[in-house]
XYZ file of C-alpha atoms in Angstrom:
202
model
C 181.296 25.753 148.917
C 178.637 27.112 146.523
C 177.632 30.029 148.893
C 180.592 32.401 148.557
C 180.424 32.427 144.406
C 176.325 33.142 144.932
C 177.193 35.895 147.183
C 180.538 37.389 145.102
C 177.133 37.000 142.080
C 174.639 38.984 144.227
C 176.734 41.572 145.369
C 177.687 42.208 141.549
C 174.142 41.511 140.527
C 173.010 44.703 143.171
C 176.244 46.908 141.765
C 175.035 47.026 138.345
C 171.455 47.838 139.431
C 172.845 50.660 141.537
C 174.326 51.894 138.521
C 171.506 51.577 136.301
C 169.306 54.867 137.162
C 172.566 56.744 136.478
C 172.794 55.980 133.013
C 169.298 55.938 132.243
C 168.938 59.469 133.561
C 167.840 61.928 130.712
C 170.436 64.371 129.665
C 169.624 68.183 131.698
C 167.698 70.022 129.063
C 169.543 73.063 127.598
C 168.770 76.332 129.636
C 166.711 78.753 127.511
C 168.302 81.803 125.575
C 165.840 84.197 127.642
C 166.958 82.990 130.462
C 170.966 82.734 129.921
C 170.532 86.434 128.338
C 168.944 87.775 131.940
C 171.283 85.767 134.057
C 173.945 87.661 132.383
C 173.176 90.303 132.488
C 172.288 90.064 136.555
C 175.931 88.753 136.823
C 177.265 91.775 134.893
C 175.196 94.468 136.887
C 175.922 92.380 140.387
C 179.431 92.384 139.962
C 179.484 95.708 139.415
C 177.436 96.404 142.568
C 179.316 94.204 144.581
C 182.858 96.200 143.090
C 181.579 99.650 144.159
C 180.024 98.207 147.521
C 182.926 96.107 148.577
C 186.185 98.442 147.672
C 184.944 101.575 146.930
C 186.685 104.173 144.563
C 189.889 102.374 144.639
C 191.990 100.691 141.942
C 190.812 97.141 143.192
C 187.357 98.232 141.820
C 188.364 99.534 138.916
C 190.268 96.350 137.704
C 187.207 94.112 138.903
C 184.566 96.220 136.666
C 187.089 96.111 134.277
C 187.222 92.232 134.236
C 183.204 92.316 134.404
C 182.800 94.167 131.294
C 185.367 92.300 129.336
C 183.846 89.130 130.282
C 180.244 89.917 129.782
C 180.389 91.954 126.560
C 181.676 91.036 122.992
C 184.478 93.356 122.475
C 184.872 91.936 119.136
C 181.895 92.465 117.524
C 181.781 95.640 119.876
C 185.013 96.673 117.664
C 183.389 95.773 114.402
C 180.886 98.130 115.293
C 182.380 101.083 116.492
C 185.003 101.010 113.758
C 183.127 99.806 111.056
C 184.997 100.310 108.010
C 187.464 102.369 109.066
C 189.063 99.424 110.334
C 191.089 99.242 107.179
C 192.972 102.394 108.622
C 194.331 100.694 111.151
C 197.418 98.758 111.088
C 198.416 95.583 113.308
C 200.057 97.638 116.095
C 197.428 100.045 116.074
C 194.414 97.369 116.129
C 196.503 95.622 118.723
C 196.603 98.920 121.077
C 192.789 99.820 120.585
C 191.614 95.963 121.778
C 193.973 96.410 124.590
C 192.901 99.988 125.423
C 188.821 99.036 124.683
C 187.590 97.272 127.993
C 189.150 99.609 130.206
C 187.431 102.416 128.307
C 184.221 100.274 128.317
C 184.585 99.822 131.646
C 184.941 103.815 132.190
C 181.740 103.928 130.410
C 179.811 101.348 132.163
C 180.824 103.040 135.774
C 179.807 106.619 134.136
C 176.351 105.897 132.638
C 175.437 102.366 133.384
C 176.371 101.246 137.203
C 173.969 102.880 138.914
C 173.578 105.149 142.169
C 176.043 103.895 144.536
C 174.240 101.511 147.169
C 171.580 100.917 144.572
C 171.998 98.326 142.273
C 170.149 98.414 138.775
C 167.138 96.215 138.954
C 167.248 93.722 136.028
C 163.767 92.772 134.333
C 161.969 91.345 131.532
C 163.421 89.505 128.575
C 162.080 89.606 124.776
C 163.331 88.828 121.748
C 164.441 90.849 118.687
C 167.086 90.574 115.582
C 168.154 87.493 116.860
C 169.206 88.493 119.860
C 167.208 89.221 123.232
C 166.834 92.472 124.860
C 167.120 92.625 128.698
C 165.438 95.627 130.107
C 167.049 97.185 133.104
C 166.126 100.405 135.154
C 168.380 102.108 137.406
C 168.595 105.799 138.965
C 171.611 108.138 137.705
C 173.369 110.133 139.903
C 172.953 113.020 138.096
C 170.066 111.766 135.184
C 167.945 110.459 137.575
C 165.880 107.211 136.629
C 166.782 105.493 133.582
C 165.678 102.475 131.856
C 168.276 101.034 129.862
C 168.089 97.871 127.160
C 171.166 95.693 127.078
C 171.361 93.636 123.258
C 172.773 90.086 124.618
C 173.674 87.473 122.095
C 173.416 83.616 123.400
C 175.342 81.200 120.577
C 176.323 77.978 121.678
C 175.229 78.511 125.799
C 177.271 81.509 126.255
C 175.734 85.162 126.382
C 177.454 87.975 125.667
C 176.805 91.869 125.811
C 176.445 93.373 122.137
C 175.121 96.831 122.838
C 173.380 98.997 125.469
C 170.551 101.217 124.285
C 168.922 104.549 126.014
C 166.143 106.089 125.093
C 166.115 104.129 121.827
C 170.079 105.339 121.390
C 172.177 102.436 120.638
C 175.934 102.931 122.565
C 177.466 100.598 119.629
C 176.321 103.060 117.028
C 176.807 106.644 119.398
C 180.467 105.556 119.862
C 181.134 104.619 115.683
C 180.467 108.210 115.154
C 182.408 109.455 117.311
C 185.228 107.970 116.983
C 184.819 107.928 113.587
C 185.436 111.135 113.633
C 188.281 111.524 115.640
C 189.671 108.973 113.224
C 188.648 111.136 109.701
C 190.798 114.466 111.779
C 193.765 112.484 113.664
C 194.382 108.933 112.807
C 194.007 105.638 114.586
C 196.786 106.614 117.066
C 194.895 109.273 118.376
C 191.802 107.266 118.877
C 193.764 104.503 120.761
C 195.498 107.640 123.032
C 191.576 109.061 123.657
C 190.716 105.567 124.750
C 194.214 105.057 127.055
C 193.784 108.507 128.553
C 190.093 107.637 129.412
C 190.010 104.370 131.232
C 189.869 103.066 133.768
């Protein structure tokens, strides 16, 4: 009579030791910035790749680099810095159109200058720190520039990386693109910027 309650005892007894090396196991230790920064930006450049390799020129590439770039970069500190202060000369329908109209632009961008030759993906390499952030260097061969060696500014906060600025030959793309538009703002107005960025995406 006393064996079934010592066996109903044991088989709890060997239960909560099962469970025991799954609560004592250490929390996973936090992957480092210089490593979330470069994985990013691998993910960025391979989905790009992948875009061009798997559907070509076509519209189903387009909106896939499209979602790439507005995932992997900041578009609103990307904002911030292209507009700067001029900001203020925007109202809410006009701010509204230029987020809306700014990754497909980006995107245009990226394809241009960034992407690569087609069947050769950019080759993504060493990480170091700077400002804060961490600079992931990253060479790739131009159709028509030849071989470049780009820097992409990534900012990790909180385990999540994000694209802040792409720099060539020491020229930051964040700081290119305030002037320019800045100027097209100073002659025409916000509603001409956000048409120049409609008419040019992609």
């Amino acid at each position: 009579m006393i064996a079934a309650p010592a066996r109903l005892a044991a088989a709890l007894l060997l239960v909560a030791l099962a469970a025991l090396p799954l609560a004592a196991q250490a929390p996973t230790a936090p992957e480092p910035p210089e490593a979330l920064a470069r994985a990013h930006v691998s993910a960025l450049v391979g989905a790009v790749h992948a875009a061009r390799i798997e559907d070509g020129d076509t519209p189903a590439a387009r909106a896939r680099i499209r979602a790439a770039v507005a995932e992997s970069f900041d578009l609103a500190l990307w904002r911030r810095a292209v507009l700067g202060e001029r900001v203020g000369a925007f109202g809410a329908t006009d701010l509204a159109a230029f987020d809306a109209a700014l990754p497909g632009y980006f995107a245009a961008l990226y394809l241009r200058y960034f992407a690569g030759k087609a069947g050769r993906a950019p080759e993504v390499g060493s990480v170091r720190p700077g400002r804060g952030d961490h600079f992931v260097a990253v060479a790739m061969r131009h159709e028509e520039l030849g071989d470049l060696d780009l820097l992409y500014r990534v900012r990790v906060r909180e385990g999540r990386a994000q694209v802040l600025d792409v720099i060539v030959g020491g020229i930051s793309f964040a700081i290119m693109h305030r002037e320019e538009f800045g100027a097209l703002i100073d002659r025409k107005g916000p509603a001409a910027l956000v048409a120049y960025l409609d008419e040019n995406a992609i």
